[in-house]
Coordinates of C-alpha atoms in Angstrom, one line a residue:
Chain A
M155 CA 0.1 0.1 0.0
K156 CA 1.3 3.5 -0.9
N157 CA 2.1 5.8 1.9
L158 CA 0.6 9.1 1.0
A159 CA 0.0 12.2 3.1
I160 CA -0.9 15.7 2.9
A161 CA -1.3 18.6 5.6
I162 CA -2.4 22.1 5.1
H163 CA -2.8 25.3 7.1
G164 CA -4.8 28.6 6.5
G165 CA -3.1 30.5 9.3
A166 CA -2.9 30.7 13.2
G167 CA -4.1 33.3 15.6
T168 CA -6.6 34.1 18.2
I169 CA -9.6 32.5 16.6
L170 CA -12.4 32.5 19.1
R171 CA -15.4 30.2 18.7
T172 CA -17.7 33.1 19.4
S173 CA -16.4 35.1 16.5
L174 CA -17.1 32.7 13.6
T175 CA -20.8 32.0 12.8
P176 CA -21.7 28.4 12.0
E177 CA -21.9 29.4 8.3
K178 CA -18.5 31.0 8.2
E179 CA -17.0 28.0 10.0
E180 CA -18.6 25.7 7.5
A181 CA -17.2 27.8 4.7
Y182 CA -13.7 27.7 6.0
K183 CA -13.8 23.9 6.6
A184 CA -15.2 23.4 3.0
A185 CA -12.3 25.4 1.6
L186 CA -9.8 23.4 3.6
Q187 CA -11.3 20.2 2.6
L188 CA -11.2 21.1 -1.2
A189 CA -7.5 21.9 -0.9
L190 CA -6.9 18.7 0.8
D191 CA -9.0 16.7 -1.6
Q192 CA -7.5 18.1 -4.8
A193 CA -3.9 17.7 -3.5
Y194 CA -4.5 14.1 -2.2
Q195 CA -6.0 13.3 -5.6
L196 CA -2.8 14.2 -7.2
L197 CA -0.8 12.1 -4.9
E198 CA -3.1 9.1 -5.5
N199 CA -2.5 9.6 -9.2
G200 CA 1.3 9.4 -8.7
A201 CA 2.3 13.1 -8.6
S202 CA 5.2 14.4 -6.6
A203 CA 4.8 15.9 -3.2
L204 CA 6.1 19.2 -4.9
D205 CA 3.0 19.1 -7.2
A206 CA 0.6 18.2 -4.3
V207 CA 1.8 21.2 -2.1
E208 CA 1.7 23.6 -5.0
K209 CA -1.9 22.5 -5.8
A210 CA -3.1 22.7 -2.1
V211 CA -1.7 26.2 -1.8
S212 CA -3.1 27.3 -5.1
V213 CA -6.6 26.0 -4.1
L214 CA -6.2 28.1 -0.8
E215 CA -4.9 31.1 -2.8
D216 CA -8.0 31.0 -5.0
S217 CA -10.2 31.3 -1.9
P218 CA -11.1 34.8 -0.5
L219 CA -11.2 33.3 3.1
F220 CA -7.3 33.1 3.5
N221 CA -4.7 35.9 3.4
A222 CA -3.0 34.7 0.3
G223 CA -3.6 35.2 -3.3
K224 CA -7.3 36.3 -3.9
G225 CA -7.8 37.0 -0.1
S226 CA -4.7 39.0 0.3
V227 CA -4.9 42.0 2.8
F228 CA -4.4 45.6 1.7
T229 CA -1.1 47.4 2.2
A230 CA -0.8 50.9 3.4
E231 CA -1.0 52.1 -0.4
G232 CA -4.2 50.0 -1.1
T233 CA -2.3 47.4 -3.0
H234 CA -1.7 43.8 -2.4
E235 CA 1.8 42.5 -2.0
M236 CA 2.2 38.7 -1.8
D237 CA 5.1 36.5 -0.8
A238 CA 5.6 32.8 -1.5
S239 CA 8.1 29.9 -1.4
I240 CA 8.3 26.2 -2.2
M241 CA 11.0 23.6 -1.5
D242 CA 11.6 20.1 -2.6
G243 CA 12.9 17.8 0.1
S244 CA 14.4 15.4 -2.4
N245 CA 17.2 17.7 -3.7
L246 CA 16.9 20.8 -1.5
Q247 CA 15.8 22.8 -4.5
A248 CA 13.7 25.9 -3.6
G249 CA 12.1 28.9 -5.2
A250 CA 10.7 31.9 -3.6
V251 CA 9.1 35.3 -4.5
S252 CA 8.4 38.4 -2.4
T253 CA 6.3 41.7 -2.5
V254 CA 4.7 40.7 -6.0
S255 CA 1.5 42.4 -7.2
G256 CA -1.2 41.1 -9.6
I257 CA 0.0 37.5 -9.8
K258 CA -2.9 35.1 -9.4
N259 CA -1.0 32.3 -7.8
P260 CA 2.3 33.4 -6.2
I261 CA 3.0 29.8 -5.2
Q262 CA 3.1 29.0 -8.8
L263 CA 5.5 31.8 -9.7
A264 CA 7.8 30.4 -6.7
R265 CA 7.7 27.1 -8.4
N266 CA 8.6 28.7 -11.7
V267 CA 11.6 30.4 -10.1
M268 CA 12.7 27.0 -8.9
D269 CA 12.3 25.2 -12.2
K270 CA 13.0 27.9 -14.8
S271 CA 15.7 30.2 -13.3
D272 CA 19.1 29.7 -11.9
H273 CA 17.9 31.7 -8.7
V274 CA 16.1 30.8 -5.6
F275 CA 14.7 34.2 -4.5
L276 CA 13.3 37.0 -6.7
C277 CA 11.8 40.3 -5.4
G278 CA 9.3 43.0 -6.4
K279 CA 9.1 44.4 -9.8
G280 CA 12.0 42.1 -11.0
A281 CA 9.8 39.2 -9.8
E282 CA 7.0 40.4 -11.8
E283 CA 9.3 40.7 -15.0
F284 CA 10.1 37.2 -14.5
A285 CA 6.4 36.2 -14.2
K286 CA 5.8 37.9 -17.6
A287 CA 8.7 35.9 -19.1
V288 CA 7.1 32.6 -17.8
R289 CA 3.6 33.7 -18.5
S290 CA 2.3 33.6 -15.2
K291 CA -1.6 34.2 -14.7
T292 CA -2.1 37.9 -13.7
E293 CA -5.3 39.5 -12.2
T294 CA -6.4 43.0 -12.0
N295 CA -7.1 44.7 -8.6
D296 CA -10.8 43.9 -8.9
Y297 CA -9.9 40.2 -8.5
F298 CA -8.1 40.9 -5.2
Y299 CA -10.7 43.2 -3.8
D300 CA -12.7 41.9 -0.8
Q301 CA -15.1 44.2 1.2
L302 CA -14.0 42.7 4.6
R303 CA -10.2 43.2 3.7
Y304 CA -11.0 46.7 2.6
D305 CA -12.7 47.4 5.9
Q306 CA -10.0 46.0 7.9
W307 CA -7.6 48.4 6.0
Q308 CA -9.8 51.5 6.5
E309 CA -9.5 50.8 10.2
L310 CA -5.8 51.2 10.0
K311 CA -5.2 53.4 7.1
G312 CA -3.4 56.6 7.6
T313 CA -2.0 55.2 11.1
D314 CA 1.4 53.5 11.7
N315 CA -0.3 50.6 12.8
F316 CA -0.5 47.2 11.0
Q317 CA -1.9 43.8 11.8
L318 CA -1.1 40.4 11.0
D319 CA -4.7 39.7 10.5
H320 CA -4.7 38.2 14.0
S321 CA -6.5 40.7 16.1
T322 CA -9.3 39.6 18.1
T323 CA -11.0 42.9 17.5
K324 CA -11.4 42.0 13.8
E325 CA -13.0 39.2 12.0
Q326 CA -10.7 36.3 12.3
K327 CA -8.9 35.6 9.3
F328 CA -5.2 34.6 9.5
G329 CA -1.9 35.4 7.9
T330 CA -0.6 32.7 5.8
V331 CA -1.5 29.5 4.0
G332 CA 0.8 26.4 3.6
A333 CA 1.1 22.6 2.8
V334 CA 3.5 19.8 3.3
A335 CA 3.1 16.5 1.7
L336 CA 4.6 13.0 1.2
D337 CA 4.4 11.3 -2.2
E338 CA 4.6 7.5 -3.2
N339 CA 8.3 7.8 -3.8
G340 CA 9.0 8.8 -0.4
N341 CA 9.8 12.3 -1.2
I342 CA 8.5 15.4 0.9
A343 CA 7.9 19.1 -0.1
A344 CA 6.8 22.3 1.6
A345 CA 4.9 25.4 0.2
T346 CA 3.8 28.6 1.9
S347 CA 2.1 31.7 0.7
T348 CA 0.9 35.0 2.2
G349 CA -0.5 38.4 1.6
G350 CA 1.4 39.7 4.5
M351 CA 0.0 42.3 7.1
T352 CA -3.0 44.7 6.7
N353 CA -1.6 48.2 6.2
K354 CA 1.9 47.0 5.7
K355 CA 4.4 49.6 4.5
F356 CA 7.9 49.8 3.1
G357 CA 8.1 46.5 1.3
R358 CA 7.9 44.7 4.5
V359 CA 8.8 40.9 3.8
G360 CA 7.9 38.2 6.5
D361 CA 9.1 34.8 6.9
S362 CA 6.9 33.1 4.3
P363 CA 9.3 33.6 1.4
M364 CA 12.4 32.8 3.3
I365 CA 13.8 29.2 3.0
G366 CA 14.7 28.2 6.5
S367 CA 12.4 30.5 8.2
G368 CA 8.7 30.2 7.1
N369 CA 9.3 27.1 4.8
Y370 CA 11.8 24.3 4.5
A371 CA 11.9 20.7 3.2
N372 CA 14.6 18.0 3.4
N373 CA 13.8 14.2 3.1
E374 CA 16.3 13.5 5.7
T375 CA 14.2 15.2 8.3
C376 CA 11.0 17.0 7.6
A377 CA 8.9 19.5 5.7
V378 CA 7.6 22.4 7.4
S379 CA 5.4 25.5 6.7
C380 CA 4.9 28.2 9.2
T381 CA 2.4 30.8 10.1
G382 CA 2.4 33.5 12.6
S383 CA 4.3 36.9 13.6
G384 CA 6.8 36.8 10.7
E385 CA 9.6 38.9 12.2
F386 CA 9.9 36.3 15.1
F387 CA 9.9 33.4 12.8
I388 CA 12.8 35.1 10.8
R389 CA 14.8 35.7 13.9
A390 CA 14.3 32.2 15.2
V391 CA 14.9 30.6 11.8
V392 CA 11.8 28.4 12.7
A393 CA 11.4 26.0 9.9
Y394 CA 15.3 25.0 9.7
D395 CA 15.4 24.9 13.5
V396 CA 12.9 22.0 13.5
S397 CA 15.0 20.2 10.9
C398 CA 18.2 20.8 13.0
L399 CA 16.7 19.4 16.2
M400 CA 15.8 16.4 14.5
E401 CA 19.1 15.9 12.5
F402 CA 21.5 17.0 15.2
K403 CA 19.8 16.2 18.4
G404 CA 17.7 13.2 17.3
L405 CA 14.4 14.6 18.4
S406 CA 11.2 13.2 16.8
L407 CA 9.1 15.3 14.4
Q408 CA 6.7 16.0 17.4
E409 CA 9.4 16.7 19.9
A410 CA 11.0 18.9 17.6
I411 CA 7.9 21.2 16.6
K412 CA 6.9 21.4 20.1
E413 CA 10.3 22.6 21.6
V414 CA 10.4 25.2 18.5
I415 CA 7.1 26.5 18.9
Q416 CA 6.2 26.2 22.6
N417 CA 9.7 27.0 23.9
R418 CA 12.3 28.6 21.7
L419 CA 9.7 30.8 19.6
L420 CA 7.9 31.8 22.7
K421 CA 11.1 32.9 24.6
I422 CA 11.6 35.7 22.1
G423 CA 7.8 36.7 22.1
G424 CA 6.7 35.0 18.7
D425 CA 3.3 33.6 18.3
G426 CA 2.0 31.3 15.6
G427 CA 2.3 27.8 14.5
L428 CA 3.4 25.3 11.9
I429 CA 2.6 22.1 10.1
A430 CA 5.2 19.4 9.5
I431 CA 5.6 16.0 7.9
D432 CA 8.5 13.4 7.8
R433 CA 9.3 10.9 5.0
H434 CA 7.5 8.1 7.1
G435 CA 4.2 10.0 6.7
N436 CA 4.1 11.3 10.2
I437 CA 2.1 14.5 10.3
S438 CA 2.6 16.9 13.3
L439 CA 1.4 20.4 13.9
E440 CA 1.9 22.9 16.8
F441 CA 0.6 26.4 17.7
N442 CA 0.9 28.6 20.6
T443 CA -2.2 30.6 19.6
E444 CA -5.8 29.9 20.1
G445 CA -6.5 28.3 16.8
M446 CA -5.0 27.4 13.4
Y447 CA -7.1 26.7 10.2
R448 CA -5.8 23.2 9.3
G449 CA -6.4 19.9 7.8
A450 CA -4.7 16.5 7.1
K451 CA -5.4 13.5 4.9
N452 CA -3.5 10.3 4.4
S453 CA -3.5 6.8 3.0
K454 CA -4.0 5.3 6.6
G455 CA -7.5 6.9 6.7
T456 CA -7.1 10.3 8.5
N457 CA -9.2 12.9 6.7
E458 CA -9.9 15.9 8.8
V459 CA -10.0 19.6 9.1
A460 CA -10.2 21.7 12.2
I461 CA -9.9 25.5 13.4
Y462 CA -9.7 25.5 17.3
E463 CA -7.4 23.9 19.6
Chain B
M142 CA 42.1 42.9 30.1
K143 CA 39.2 43.4 27.7
N144 CA 38.5 40.6 25.3
L145 CA 37.7 42.2 22.0
A146 CA 37.9 40.9 18.5
I147 CA 36.7 41.7 15.0
A148 CA 36.9 39.8 11.6
I149 CA 36.0 40.9 8.3
H150 CA 35.8 39.4 4.6
G151 CA 35.6 41.0 1.2
G152 CA 34.4 38.0 -0.6
A153 CA 35.6 34.7 -1.6
G154 CA 36.3 33.1 -5.0
T155 CA 38.9 32.0 -7.3
I156 CA 41.5 34.6 -6.6
L157 CA 44.6 33.8 -8.4
R158 CA 48.0 35.1 -7.4
T159 CA 48.8 35.7 -11.0
S160 CA 45.7 37.8 -11.5
L161 CA 46.4 40.6 -8.9
T162 CA 49.4 43.0 -9.5
P163 CA 51.4 43.9 -6.4
E164 CA 49.7 47.2 -6.6
K165 CA 46.2 45.8 -6.6
E166 CA 47.2 43.5 -4.0
E167 CA 48.4 46.2 -1.7
A168 CA 45.4 48.3 -2.3
Y169 CA 42.9 45.4 -1.1
K170 CA 45.2 44.8 1.9
A171 CA 45.1 48.6 2.9
A172 CA 41.2 48.7 2.4
L173 CA 40.8 45.7 4.7
Q174 CA 43.1 47.0 7.3
L175 CA 41.4 50.3 7.3
A176 CA 38.0 48.7 7.9
L177 CA 39.7 46.5 10.7
D178 CA 41.2 49.5 12.4
Q179 CA 38.3 51.7 12.3
A180 CA 36.1 49.0 13.8
Y181 CA 38.5 47.9 16.4
Q182 CA 39.0 51.5 17.4
L183 CA 35.3 51.6 18.3
L184 CA 35.5 48.4 20.3
E185 CA 38.4 49.8 22.2
N186 CA 36.3 52.8 23.0
G187 CA 33.6 50.8 24.4
A188 CA 31.2 50.5 21.5
S189 CA 29.0 47.5 21.0
A190 CA 29.8 44.6 18.6
L191 CA 26.9 45.7 16.6
D192 CA 28.3 49.3 16.0
A193 CA 31.7 47.6 15.1
V194 CA 30.3 45.4 12.4
E195 CA 28.3 48.2 10.9
K196 CA 31.3 50.4 10.8
A197 CA 33.6 47.8 9.3
V198 CA 31.1 47.0 6.7
S199 CA 30.3 50.6 6.0
V200 CA 34.1 51.2 5.3
L201 CA 34.2 48.2 2.9
E202 CA 31.0 49.6 1.3
D203 CA 32.7 52.9 0.8
S204 CA 35.6 51.2 -1.1
P205 CA 35.2 50.6 -4.8
L206 CA 37.2 47.5 -4.4
F207 CA 34.6 45.2 -3.1
N208 CA 31.1 44.3 -4.5
A209 CA 28.9 46.3 -2.0
G210 CA 27.9 50.1 -1.6
K211 CA 30.0 51.9 -3.9
G212 CA 31.8 49.1 -5.8
S213 CA 28.4 47.2 -6.6
V214 CA 28.1 45.4 -9.8
F215 CA 25.8 46.5 -12.5
T216 CA 22.4 44.6 -13.1
A217 CA 21.2 43.7 -16.5
E218 CA 19.3 47.1 -16.6
G219 CA 22.6 49.0 -15.8
T220 CA 21.5 49.8 -12.3
H221 CA 22.8 48.8 -8.9
E222 CA 20.6 46.8 -6.5
M223 CA 22.1 46.1 -3.2
D224 CA 21.1 43.7 -0.2
A225 CA 22.4 43.8 3.6
S226 CA 21.6 42.4 6.8
I227 CA 22.8 42.8 10.4
M228 CA 22.1 40.8 13.6
D229 CA 22.6 41.4 17.5
G230 CA 23.8 38.3 19.2
S231 CA 22.6 39.5 22.4
N232 CA 18.9 39.6 21.8
L233 CA 18.4 38.2 18.3
Q234 CA 17.3 41.5 16.9
A235 CA 17.8 41.8 13.2
G236 CA 17.4 44.1 10.1
A237 CA 17.8 43.4 6.5
V238 CA 17.2 45.2 3.1
S239 CA 17.1 43.6 -0.4
T240 CA 17.3 45.2 -4.0
V241 CA 17.8 48.8 -2.8
S242 CA 19.2 51.4 -5.3
G243 CA 20.8 54.6 -4.6
I244 CA 21.7 54.0 -0.8
K245 CA 25.2 54.9 0.0
N246 CA 25.5 52.3 2.9
P247 CA 22.9 49.5 2.7
I248 CA 24.2 48.1 6.2
Q249 CA 23.4 51.2 7.8
L250 CA 19.8 51.0 6.3
A251 CA 19.6 47.5 7.6
R252 CA 20.5 48.7 11.1
N253 CA 17.8 51.4 10.9
V254 CA 15.2 48.5 9.9
M255 CA 16.3 47.0 13.2
D256 CA 16.3 50.0 15.2
K257 CA 13.5 52.1 13.9
S258 CA 10.9 49.8 12.6
D259 CA 8.8 46.7 13.8
H260 CA 10.0 44.7 10.8
V261 CA 13.3 42.6 10.1
F262 CA 13.3 42.7 6.4
L263 CA 12.3 45.3 4.0
C264 CA 12.5 45.2 0.2
G265 CA 12.9 47.1 -3.0
K266 CA 11.0 50.5 -3.6
G267 CA 9.4 50.0 -0.1
A268 CA 12.8 49.7 1.6
E269 CA 13.8 53.0 -0.3
E270 CA 10.8 54.7 1.0
F271 CA 11.7 53.9 4.6
A272 CA 15.3 55.0 3.8
K273 CA 13.8 58.5 2.9
A274 CA 11.8 58.3 6.3
V275 CA 15.0 57.6 8.3
R276 CA 17.0 60.1 6.2
S277 CA 19.6 57.6 4.8
K278 CA 22.3 59.2 2.7
T279 CA 21.7 58.6 -0.9
E280 CA 24.0 58.8 -4.0
T281 CA 23.4 59.4 -7.7
N282 CA 24.4 56.8 -10.3
D283 CA 27.6 58.6 -10.7
Y284 CA 28.8 57.5 -7.3
F285 CA 28.4 53.8 -8.0
Y286 CA 29.9 53.9 -11.3
D287 CA 33.1 52.0 -11.9
Q288 CA 34.9 51.4 -15.2
L289 CA 35.8 47.8 -14.4
R290 CA 32.3 47.0 -13.2
Y291 CA 31.0 48.6 -16.3
D292 CA 33.2 46.6 -18.5
Q293 CA 32.4 43.4 -16.8
W294 CA 28.6 44.2 -17.4
Q295 CA 29.3 44.9 -21.1
E296 CA 30.8 41.6 -21.5
L297 CA 27.6 40.0 -20.2
K298 CA 24.9 42.5 -21.2
G299 CA 22.2 41.2 -23.6
T300 CA 23.0 37.6 -22.6
D301 CA 21.4 35.4 -20.1
N302 CA 24.6 35.0 -18.3
F303 CA 25.4 36.6 -14.9
Q304 CA 28.4 36.2 -12.6
L305 CA 29.0 36.2 -9.1
D306 CA 32.1 38.4 -9.8
H307 CA 33.9 35.1 -9.3
S308 CA 35.0 34.1 -12.8
T309 CA 38.7 33.5 -13.4
T310 CA 38.3 35.1 -16.9
K311 CA 37.5 38.4 -15.3
E312 CA 39.6 40.8 -12.9
Q313 CA 39.0 39.2 -9.4
K314 CA 36.7 41.0 -7.1
F315 CA 34.3 39.0 -5.1
G316 CA 30.7 39.0 -4.3
T317 CA 30.1 40.2 -0.6
V318 CA 31.7 42.0 2.3
G319 CA 31.0 41.1 5.9
A320 CA 32.1 41.4 9.6
V321 CA 31.7 39.7 12.8
A322 CA 32.8 41.0 16.3
L323 CA 32.9 40.7 20.0
D324 CA 32.6 43.6 22.3
E325 CA 33.8 44.2 26.0
N326 CA 30.4 43.1 27.3
G327 CA 30.7 39.9 25.7
N328 CA 28.2 40.4 23.0
I329 CA 28.7 39.4 19.4
A330 CA 27.2 40.7 16.1
A331 CA 27.2 40.0 12.4
A332 CA 26.8 42.2 9.2
T333 CA 26.8 41.3 5.7
S334 CA 26.4 43.5 2.4
T335 CA 26.6 42.9 -1.2
G336 CA 26.0 44.3 -4.8
G337 CA 24.7 40.9 -6.0
M338 CA 25.8 39.4 -9.2
T339 CA 26.7 41.0 -12.4
N340 CA 24.0 41.4 -15.1
K341 CA 21.5 39.9 -12.6
K342 CA 17.9 40.1 -13.4
F343 CA 14.4 39.9 -12.1
G344 CA 15.1 41.2 -8.6
R345 CA 17.4 38.3 -7.8
V346 CA 18.1 38.2 -4.1
G347 CA 20.9 36.2 -2.7
D348 CA 21.7 35.1 0.7
S349 CA 23.4 38.1 2.2
P350 CA 20.0 39.8 3.3
M351 CA 18.7 36.4 4.7
I352 CA 19.0 36.0 8.4
G353 CA 20.0 32.4 9.0
S354 CA 21.4 31.9 5.5
G355 CA 23.9 34.7 4.8
N356 CA 24.1 36.3 8.2
Y357 CA 23.3 35.2 11.8
A358 CA 24.3 36.1 15.3
N359 CA 23.5 34.6 18.8
N360 CA 25.7 35.0 21.8
E361 CA 24.9 31.4 22.7
T362 CA 26.7 30.1 19.7
C363 CA 28.3 32.4 17.1
A364 CA 28.1 35.3 14.7
V365 CA 28.6 34.3 11.1
S366 CA 28.9 36.3 7.7
C367 CA 28.8 34.4 4.5
T368 CA 30.0 34.9 1.0
G369 CA 29.7 32.7 -2.1
S370 CA 27.2 31.3 -4.5
G371 CA 24.2 32.7 -2.8
E372 CA 21.5 30.2 -4.0
F373 CA 23.4 27.4 -2.5
F374 CA 23.7 29.3 0.8
I375 CA 20.0 29.7 1.0
R376 CA 19.2 26.2 0.3
A377 CA 21.7 25.1 2.8
V378 CA 20.8 27.8 5.4
V379 CA 24.4 28.0 6.0
A380 CA 24.8 30.4 8.8
Y381 CA 22.2 29.1 11.1
D382 CA 23.6 25.6 10.2
V383 CA 26.8 26.6 11.8
S384 CA 24.9 27.8 15.1
C385 CA 22.8 24.5 15.2
L386 CA 25.8 22.3 14.9
M387 CA 27.3 24.0 17.9
E388 CA 24.2 24.2 19.9
F389 CA 22.6 20.9 19.2
K390 CA 25.7 18.7 18.4
G391 CA 28.3 20.3 20.5
L392 CA 30.7 21.1 17.8
S393 CA 33.3 23.7 18.4
L394 CA 33.3 26.9 16.3
Q395 CA 36.1 25.6 14.0
E396 CA 34.6 22.1 13.7
A397 CA 31.1 23.5 12.9
I398 CA 32.3 25.8 10.0
K399 CA 34.6 23.2 8.5
E400 CA 31.6 20.7 8.6
V401 CA 29.3 23.2 6.8
I402 CA 31.6 24.6 4.1
Q403 CA 33.8 21.8 3.3
N404 CA 31.1 19.0 3.6
R405 CA 27.6 20.1 3.8
L406 CA 27.6 23.0 1.3
L407 CA 30.0 21.2 -1.2
K408 CA 27.6 18.2 -1.2
I409 CA 24.9 20.4 -2.9
G410 CA 27.6 22.1 -5.1
G411 CA 27.9 25.4 -3.5
D412 CA 31.2 27.3 -3.2
G413 CA 32.2 30.2 -1.0
G414 CA 33.2 30.9 2.6
L415 CA 32.5 32.5 5.8
I416 CA 33.8 34.1 8.8
A417 CA 32.6 33.3 12.4
I418 CA 33.4 34.4 16.1
D419 CA 32.0 33.0 19.4
R420 CA 31.6 35.0 22.6
H421 CA 35.1 33.9 23.8
G422 CA 36.6 35.8 21.0
N423 CA 37.6 32.7 18.8
I424 CA 37.8 33.8 15.3
S425 CA 37.6 31.2 12.7
L426 CA 37.1 31.3 8.9
E427 CA 36.6 28.6 6.2
F428 CA 36.3 28.7 2.4
N429 CA 36.3 26.1 -0.3
T430 CA 37.5 28.5 -3.0
E431 CA 41.0 29.5 -3.9
G432 CA 40.9 32.8 -1.8
M433 CA 39.1 35.1 0.3
Y434 CA 39.8 38.6 1.2
R435 CA 39.8 38.8 4.9
G436 CA 41.3 40.2 8.1
A437 CA 41.2 39.8 11.9
K438 CA 42.2 41.9 14.8
N439 CA 41.8 41.3 18.5
S440 CA 43.0 42.1 21.9
K441 CA 45.4 39.3 22.0
G442 CA 47.8 40.9 19.4
T443 CA 46.2 39.5 16.3
N444 CA 46.2 41.9 13.4
E445 CA 46.3 40.4 10.0
V446 CA 44.9 40.6 6.5
A447 CA 45.1 38.0 3.8
I448 CA 43.7 37.0 0.3
Y449 CA 45.1 33.7 -0.8
E450 CA 44.7 30.3 0.9

């Protein structure tokens, strides 16, 4: 029997039961399930873990519910700047883009950086030029418009404040989407995508496009996708920290992610979570917030989505 | 007696003895010595390691000899896009900028991101807006013009080729500058700055501005500044790899950097080197190329600059 697995997240934060209507909750769960199902179907058809995580993240990017792709929050200038990265655990190849606008699926652009350039990380206008060269699908501002995101921005516009889309005073949508997967060849991969922070300025880049911080994959250890307060995830090099605890200290996947999220990240004040997988198909997740949109599906019969702790 | 130390690099690559005239060699050595002396003077006057590495890198940025600041190479568009990052080992605070143009000292801008924003990493036009807000010193294109750099670009212009300024067919200037230091309070810090690759396109970002890859500092382990083929340094998360080998596996600074540069990085095909320091003032460096512009000075009497192996 094939050993296949996929896990996804749609962001972590202070998600309160009281703040989501039953209808909203169902909508989130349906969107998560759709991403799981489409990615898992690929795995069943023999696709690579890389293709599966790209598909799962693309589906989440296409939903207005999550802060990535179509649902990206507004910057201080009223635009949308998106970041994404992808990594192949079988050969440590990686691709990433930051602060790109108008790209329908930033995760697919990151994949193109990996497959069709000699580079790992492309940024801003240059990355958009590359997108033209590889014929990435673009969308106009209308596509990215969302009344709720716009209202969130209006509350912060003109101030020096910004939010990770984590605030309990706002409707609860969270900052990042991501996926990790294991394919039939025993290879693992990770993908992460985000619209950043509402009202963000100055071309701020978080951990999502940073290999080692927000995203990492290595067959020898684990594939990891993070979500949370990006600055802290960068300073703690979170995704690679998990991998190193496994490789150098011999921790299990679950021990490693617990140590990183509940101890090392918290020590410097960082909040958020991550999903992780190893080449045996073990799926683990950890968050130090009140909730994380998430889901997992594998060939051993697991098939679930969840929001609260 | 105070335990003070500073180490610097001006890039690693295939530096052949035959390719540098005695005059050029002396010019490089004088520039390295100037950076060492000015930074060490600060340390002697009680400045922080953070201030010392910022000073050392600023001096190297102001020299036309190195690929950073004034000496930055030309992009495919004939512009200069610079990256830099800085990290404080005492509190894991960090700042970074990527693909900024017209900024005299990108390392000082990275320091401002750390000190005067809530962010770690700012990119492109947004980072330049931030530079205006904090009144960073700017320069026109004339300042960054260098005949040699221009000629290097002309050889590659219009092609899909680029170079890390490593090629043996060209005059030998190398891709990055960096510094690590220990101050009288036992704190360590790291700083790294680069002009990227000649003829680079698409807003390519290397490892230099990436905390964990090209630059990292943590009092508990080490401060590290890297130089080399950036894409490989990103994929191997080189700087944090050194730190993790020390923290989780108990390797010494020298053992850790040798393992990373001569084994783990080489395995995936990466070439380059790094300088590193720990809080006891041990300075170590390692490179798998033919040379690295470098220097070290400490309170135990070391005071040297070198180029070849």
